[in-house]
């Protein structure tokens, strides 16, 4: 229940007024500025010339406050068209496990234990996704592998598994692309910053919204990359004006640009611009709380569930 919503409305109006101060410049001016640091290219749909492997992970947490909880992590590398069974992996994290306590103590430092645990779960899921991706790359040679997320995310949280995967694809195991649905980078700010109000450095999402035509991509020049080995393409392959981003290895740039037509063909025209295999992998791997609760009930003695994994708020009478 929202209490005294006049106060909430006033706060929201203040927020709206602050955002209204940042007026977006005309798309033509933005495109002209961006053309100095990259290139706009049309992308025609093209029938897939290689198999596709979509990789995604899912996590569900059961329990109460730290340390009395567990996180079940699941990842899949889903080949399309189907080539044998998908590569699937599982990991369980809980601060109650002695081996995880040791990891958290070693990594803790000045950060709260809860923060260390959250970062550990994210690292384990990134590692698991890269592990199943590498397994699938060995099975489905030459595939276009689509990771759910950008390379910065994977390199920061699972550096060794990411290095193994990039070495494998660079050696001929296929082409690797990181699909970024929610663009949060700030690569283009300096190139267009003069077009925005002084003191406001826009994010790429704000810059590119409505800037691309359907079926168009913007290839970021090497001077604005996320790292010397990583390139980025922004693309609008669906009806929605918000583009998505694709990270790739610079050594595979030609192959990735050639694969953009495949990605457009695999993207629903009336959707939000994400290739359909990514959504299929998400649906395939997604864990629900009810599923994990059933698994916990089957594997963990009831007395221990009650002692360690049952939140007291579930016993409320009201």
Short mmCIF file of C-alpha atoms in Angstrom, two decimals:
data_model
loop_
_atom_site.label_atom_id
_atom_site.label_comp_id
_atom_site.label_asym_id
_atom_site.label_seq_id
_atom_site.Cartn_x
_atom_site.Cartn_y
_atom_site.Cartn_z
CA UNK A 1 0.00 0.00 0.00
CA UNK A 2 1.32 3.44 -0.96
CA UNK A 3 0.91 5.84 1.99
CA UNK A 4 0.15 9.54 1.40
CA UNK A 5 0.85 9.36 -2.32
CA UNK A 6 0.94 13.17 -2.69
CA UNK A 7 4.50 13.04 -1.41
CA UNK A 8 5.43 10.24 -3.78
CA UNK A 9 3.91 12.13 -6.71
CA UNK A 10 5.85 15.27 -5.82
CA UNK A 11 9.10 13.30 -5.78
CA UNK A 12 8.32 11.74 -9.15
CA UNK A 13 7.49 15.14 -10.66
CA UNK A 14 10.84 16.45 -9.40
CA UNK A 15 12.53 13.48 -11.06
CA UNK A 16 10.67 14.07 -14.33
CA UNK A 17 11.63 17.75 -14.35
CA UNK A 18 15.29 16.87 -13.85
CA UNK A 19 15.21 14.47 -16.81
CA UNK A 20 13.36 16.95 -19.01
CA UNK A 21 16.34 19.30 -18.75
CA UNK A 22 18.39 16.88 -20.86
CA UNK A 23 16.88 17.46 -24.28
CA UNK A 24 18.17 15.11 -26.98
CA UNK A 25 19.66 16.73 -30.08
CA UNK A 26 18.33 15.90 -33.57
CA UNK A 27 19.21 12.43 -34.83
CA UNK A 28 20.87 13.91 -37.92
CA UNK A 29 23.38 15.84 -35.82
CA UNK A 30 24.09 12.76 -33.71
CA UNK A 31 24.70 10.62 -36.78
CA UNK A 32 27.05 13.21 -38.27
CA UNK A 33 29.12 13.27 -35.07
CA UNK A 34 29.16 9.48 -34.79
CA UNK A 35 30.31 9.06 -38.38
CA UNK A 36 33.67 10.51 -37.31
CA UNK A 37 34.32 7.67 -34.84
CA UNK A 38 32.70 4.71 -36.59
CA UNK A 39 30.58 3.75 -39.55
CA UNK A 40 26.91 3.10 -40.24
CA UNK A 41 26.25 0.01 -42.36
CA UNK A 42 23.04 -1.48 -43.77
CA UNK A 43 22.46 -5.13 -42.86
CA UNK A 44 20.29 -7.31 -45.07
CA UNK A 45 18.84 -10.56 -43.66
CA UNK A 46 20.85 -13.61 -44.70
CA UNK A 47 20.13 -17.29 -44.27
CA UNK A 48 22.30 -18.81 -41.51
CA UNK A 49 25.44 -20.26 -43.02
CA UNK A 50 26.62 -21.91 -39.83
CA UNK A 51 24.99 -23.41 -36.72
CA UNK A 52 24.19 -21.14 -33.80
CA UNK A 53 24.85 -21.85 -30.12
CA UNK A 54 23.00 -19.62 -27.64
CA UNK A 55 24.37 -19.51 -24.09
CA UNK A 56 22.54 -18.34 -20.99
CA UNK A 57 22.38 -18.91 -17.24
CA UNK A 58 19.83 -18.72 -14.47
CA UNK A 59 20.00 -18.51 -10.69
CA UNK A 60 17.43 -18.91 -7.92
CA UNK A 61 18.09 -18.20 -4.26
CA UNK A 62 16.32 -20.00 -1.43
CA UNK A 63 16.61 -19.14 2.24
CA UNK A 64 16.84 -16.11 4.44
CA UNK A 65 19.55 -13.58 5.35
CA UNK A 66 23.28 -14.18 5.16
CA UNK A 67 24.61 -16.82 5.64
CA UNK A 68 21.45 -18.95 5.71
CA UNK A 69 20.67 -19.30 2.02
CA UNK A 70 21.66 -21.23 -1.06
CA UNK A 71 21.83 -20.21 -4.71
CA UNK A 72 21.29 -22.85 -7.38
CA UNK A 73 22.91 -21.88 -10.69
CA UNK A 74 22.16 -23.47 -14.05
CA UNK A 75 23.65 -22.73 -17.49
CA UNK A 76 22.99 -24.02 -20.99
CA UNK A 77 24.64 -23.84 -24.40
CA UNK A 78 21.76 -24.53 -26.78
CA UNK A 79 22.72 -25.48 -30.38
CA UNK A 80 20.32 -24.49 -33.15
CA UNK A 81 19.44 -26.42 -35.18
CA UNK A 82 19.71 -29.13 -32.50
CA UNK A 83 22.97 -31.10 -32.68
CA UNK A 84 22.78 -33.73 -29.95
CA UNK A 85 21.98 -32.69 -26.40
CA UNK A 86 22.57 -29.12 -25.16
CA UNK A 87 25.58 -28.60 -22.91
CA UNK A 88 24.23 -28.04 -19.38
CA UNK A 89 26.00 -27.29 -16.11
CA UNK A 90 25.00 -26.73 -12.48
CA UNK A 91 26.63 -25.14 -9.44
CA UNK A 92 25.39 -24.58 -5.91
CA UNK A 93 26.61 -21.74 -3.73
CA UNK A 94 25.98 -21.22 -0.04
CA UNK A 95 28.02 -19.48 2.66
CA UNK A 96 27.13 -22.49 4.81
CA UNK A 97 29.50 -24.66 2.75
CA UNK A 98 33.00 -24.74 4.30
CA UNK A 99 34.74 -24.40 0.93
CA UNK A 100 32.70 -21.30 0.09
CA UNK A 101 33.35 -19.82 3.52
CA UNK A 102 37.06 -20.06 2.75
CA UNK A 103 36.60 -18.35 -0.63
CA UNK A 104 34.55 -15.53 0.90
CA UNK A 105 37.06 -14.98 3.69
CA UNK A 106 39.91 -14.80 1.18
CA UNK A 107 38.05 -12.32 -1.04
CA UNK A 108 36.24 -10.35 1.64
CA UNK A 109 38.64 -7.60 2.60
CA UNK A 110 36.80 -4.43 3.57
CA UNK A 111 33.57 -5.29 1.76
CA UNK A 112 30.56 -6.68 3.66
CA UNK A 113 30.14 -10.45 3.63
CA UNK A 114 26.80 -10.08 1.83
CA UNK A 115 28.48 -8.15 -1.00
CA UNK A 116 31.23 -10.75 -1.30
CA UNK A 117 28.59 -13.49 -1.53
CA UNK A 118 26.66 -11.64 -4.23
CA UNK A 119 29.82 -11.18 -6.30
CA UNK A 120 30.72 -14.83 -5.80
CA UNK A 121 27.35 -15.96 -7.19
CA UNK A 122 27.77 -13.72 -10.25
CA UNK A 123 31.29 -15.05 -10.82
CA UNK A 124 30.13 -18.67 -10.56
CA UNK A 125 27.34 -18.10 -13.07
CA UNK A 126 29.69 -16.38 -15.54
CA UNK A 127 32.18 -19.23 -15.13
CA UNK A 128 29.47 -21.84 -15.67
CA UNK A 129 28.14 -20.13 -18.80
CA UNK A 130 31.64 -19.99 -20.28
CA UNK A 131 32.25 -23.64 -19.38
CA UNK A 132 29.17 -24.88 -21.23
CA UNK A 133 29.96 -22.54 -24.13
CA UNK A 134 33.43 -24.08 -24.44
CA UNK A 135 31.95 -27.58 -24.28
CA UNK A 136 29.49 -26.75 -27.05
CA UNK A 137 32.22 -25.12 -29.16
CA UNK A 138 34.10 -28.41 -29.07
CA UNK A 139 31.01 -30.33 -30.19
CA UNK A 140 29.66 -27.91 -32.81
CA UNK A 141 32.69 -26.74 -34.75
CA UNK A 142 32.37 -23.48 -36.61
CA UNK A 143 29.26 -22.34 -34.75
CA UNK A 144 28.24 -18.76 -34.09
CA UNK A 145 28.23 -18.69 -30.27
CA UNK A 146 26.02 -16.05 -28.65
CA UNK A 147 26.79 -15.22 -25.03
CA UNK A 148 24.14 -13.47 -22.95
CA UNK A 149 26.07 -10.37 -21.99
CA UNK A 150 29.09 -8.35 -22.99
CA UNK A 151 32.73 -9.36 -22.86
CA UNK A 152 33.54 -6.89 -20.05
CA UNK A 153 31.14 -8.76 -17.78
CA UNK A 154 32.69 -12.16 -18.50
CA UNK A 155 36.30 -11.01 -18.50
CA UNK A 156 35.87 -9.29 -15.12
CA UNK A 157 34.14 -12.20 -13.38
CA UNK A 158 35.70 -15.27 -14.96
CA UNK A 159 38.98 -14.28 -16.57
CA UNK A 160 40.46 -17.79 -17.00
CA UNK A 161 37.36 -19.47 -18.50
CA UNK A 162 36.87 -16.48 -20.81
CA UNK A 163 40.48 -16.75 -21.99
CA UNK A 164 40.04 -20.47 -22.71
CA UNK A 165 36.90 -19.82 -24.75
CA UNK A 166 38.41 -16.96 -26.76
CA UNK A 167 41.50 -19.05 -27.50
CA UNK A 168 39.30 -21.88 -28.75
CA UNK A 169 37.22 -19.72 -31.08
CA UNK A 170 40.28 -17.85 -32.34
CA UNK A 171 41.82 -21.23 -33.19
CA UNK A 172 38.88 -22.12 -35.41
CA UNK A 173 36.14 -23.38 -33.09
CA UNK A 174 33.73 -20.73 -34.38
CA UNK A 175 32.72 -17.09 -33.99
CA UNK A 176 32.00 -15.54 -30.60
CA UNK A 177 29.59 -12.66 -29.95
CA UNK A 178 28.37 -11.17 -26.67
CA UNK A 179 24.76 -10.01 -26.99
CA UNK A 180 23.97 -6.98 -24.83
CA UNK A 181 20.25 -6.36 -24.50
CA UNK A 182 20.46 -3.54 -21.97
CA UNK A 183 23.10 -1.13 -23.31
CA UNK A 184 24.84 0.58 -20.39
CA UNK A 185 28.20 1.54 -21.91
CA UNK A 186 29.58 5.05 -22.37
CA UNK A 187 31.80 4.62 -25.41
CA UNK A 188 30.36 7.43 -27.53
CA UNK A 189 30.02 10.26 -25.03
CA UNK A 190 33.10 12.21 -26.06
CA UNK A 191 32.20 11.98 -29.74
CA UNK A 192 28.79 13.61 -29.28
CA UNK A 193 29.09 15.32 -25.90
CA UNK A 194 29.08 18.83 -27.40
CA UNK A 195 25.53 18.24 -28.66
CA UNK A 196 24.17 17.73 -25.15
CA UNK A 197 23.84 20.28 -22.32
CA UNK A 198 27.11 21.21 -20.65
CA UNK A 199 28.08 18.85 -17.85
CA UNK A 200 25.97 15.97 -19.15
CA UNK A 201 27.87 13.04 -20.65
CA UNK A 202 25.19 10.77 -22.17
CA UNK A 203 25.30 7.00 -22.13
CA UNK A 204 25.22 5.04 -25.39
CA UNK A 205 21.60 4.00 -24.78
CA UNK A 206 20.57 7.66 -24.72
CA UNK A 207 22.70 8.57 -27.73
CA UNK A 208 21.55 5.77 -30.03
CA UNK A 209 17.85 5.60 -29.16
CA UNK A 210 16.02 6.27 -32.42
CA UNK A 211 19.29 7.02 -34.20
CA UNK A 212 19.46 3.82 -36.27
CA UNK A 213 17.10 2.73 -39.00
CA UNK A 214 15.63 -0.77 -38.89
CA UNK A 215 18.24 -3.07 -40.42
CA UNK A 216 21.14 -0.73 -39.69
CA UNK A 217 24.23 -1.17 -37.54
CA UNK A 218 26.89 1.19 -36.21
CA UNK A 219 30.41 -0.24 -36.00
CA UNK A 220 32.43 1.54 -33.32
CA UNK A 221 35.93 2.46 -34.43
CA UNK A 222 38.95 0.92 -32.67
CA UNK A 223 39.77 4.16 -30.89
CA UNK A 224 36.65 3.85 -28.72
CA UNK A 225 36.75 0.13 -27.94
CA UNK A 226 36.22 -1.47 -24.52
CA UNK A 227 39.75 -2.86 -24.77
CA UNK A 228 42.31 -3.47 -27.46
CA UNK A 229 41.00 -6.97 -28.16
CA UNK A 230 37.26 -6.18 -28.07
CA UNK A 231 35.10 -4.46 -30.65
CA UNK A 232 31.46 -3.39 -30.44
CA UNK A 233 28.62 -3.06 -32.93
CA UNK A 234 25.29 -1.43 -32.11
CA UNK A 235 22.37 -2.67 -34.20
CA UNK A 236 18.66 -2.17 -34.67
CA UNK A 237 17.21 -5.35 -36.14
CA UNK A 238 13.72 -5.02 -34.64
CA UNK A 239 10.99 -2.42 -34.76
CA UNK A 240 11.83 -0.93 -31.36
CA UNK A 241 14.07 2.16 -31.57
CA UNK A 242 16.36 1.01 -28.74
CA UNK A 243 19.37 -0.79 -30.27
CA UNK A 244 21.20 -3.75 -28.81
CA UNK A 245 24.98 -4.21 -28.82
CA UNK A 246 27.24 -7.02 -29.94
CA UNK A 247 30.74 -7.43 -28.49
CA UNK A 248 33.28 -9.38 -30.55
CA UNK A 249 36.96 -10.25 -30.73
CA UNK A 250 38.88 -7.85 -32.98
CA UNK A 251 40.62 -10.78 -34.66
CA UNK A 252 37.17 -11.99 -35.77
CA UNK A 253 35.83 -8.66 -36.99
CA UNK A 254 35.38 -9.70 -40.63
CA UNK A 255 33.58 -12.90 -39.65
CA UNK A 256 31.36 -11.02 -37.19
CA UNK A 257 30.38 -8.34 -39.71
CA UNK A 258 29.57 -11.12 -42.19
CA UNK A 259 27.40 -12.78 -39.51
CA UNK A 260 25.30 -9.67 -38.87
CA UNK A 261 22.97 -10.69 -41.69
CA UNK A 262 22.41 -14.01 -39.91
CA UNK A 263 21.62 -12.19 -36.68
CA UNK A 264 19.13 -9.94 -38.42
CA UNK A 265 17.43 -12.95 -40.01
CA UNK A 266 17.22 -14.56 -36.57
CA UNK A 267 15.68 -11.45 -34.98
CA UNK A 268 11.86 -11.03 -34.95
CA UNK A 269 11.04 -7.92 -37.00
CA UNK A 270 8.32 -6.72 -34.65
CA UNK A 271 10.31 -7.36 -31.46
CA UNK A 272 12.84 -5.55 -29.33
CA UNK A 273 15.82 -6.45 -31.52
CA UNK A 274 17.29 -9.46 -29.67
CA UNK A 275 18.09 -12.56 -31.78
CA UNK A 276 15.54 -15.30 -31.10
CA UNK A 277 18.12 -17.97 -30.08
CA UNK A 278 19.04 -15.83 -27.06
CA UNK A 279 15.43 -15.82 -25.89
CA UNK A 280 15.09 -19.55 -26.56
CA UNK A 281 18.12 -20.26 -24.37
CA UNK A 282 16.72 -18.00 -21.65
CA UNK A 283 13.42 -19.88 -21.68
CA UNK A 284 15.17 -23.26 -21.72
CA UNK A 285 17.47 -22.55 -18.76
CA UNK A 286 15.25 -20.41 -16.52
CA UNK A 287 14.82 -21.68 -12.98
CA UNK A 288 11.74 -20.85 -10.94
CA UNK A 289 11.58 -20.54 -7.17
CA UNK A 290 8.99 -23.32 -7.04
CA UNK A 291 11.27 -25.70 -8.93
CA UNK A 292 14.21 -25.03 -6.64
CA UNK A 293 12.04 -25.34 -3.54
CA UNK A 294 10.91 -28.77 -4.73
CA UNK A 295 14.51 -29.85 -5.31
CA UNK A 296 15.56 -28.60 -1.89
CA UNK A 297 12.64 -30.43 -0.26
CA UNK A 298 13.75 -33.65 -1.96
CA UNK A 299 17.44 -33.32 -1.08
CA UNK A 300 17.70 -31.50 2.27
CA UNK A 301 16.26 -32.96 5.50
CA UNK A 302 13.16 -31.08 6.65
CA UNK A 303 14.67 -30.24 10.04
CA UNK A 304 17.68 -28.57 8.42
CA UNK A 305 15.45 -26.68 5.99
CA UNK A 306 13.49 -25.34 8.95
CA UNK A 307 16.63 -24.46 10.89
CA UNK A 308 18.70 -22.84 8.16
CA UNK A 309 16.69 -22.09 5.01
CA UNK A 310 13.22 -20.96 6.13
CA UNK A 311 12.66 -17.22 6.46
CA UNK A 312 10.76 -16.29 9.59
CA UNK A 313 8.54 -13.90 7.60
CA UNK A 314 6.93 -16.91 5.90
CA UNK A 315 5.30 -17.66 9.24
CA UNK A 316 3.42 -14.36 9.40
CA UNK A 317 -0.26 -14.70 10.16
CA UNK A 318 -1.26 -11.44 8.41
#
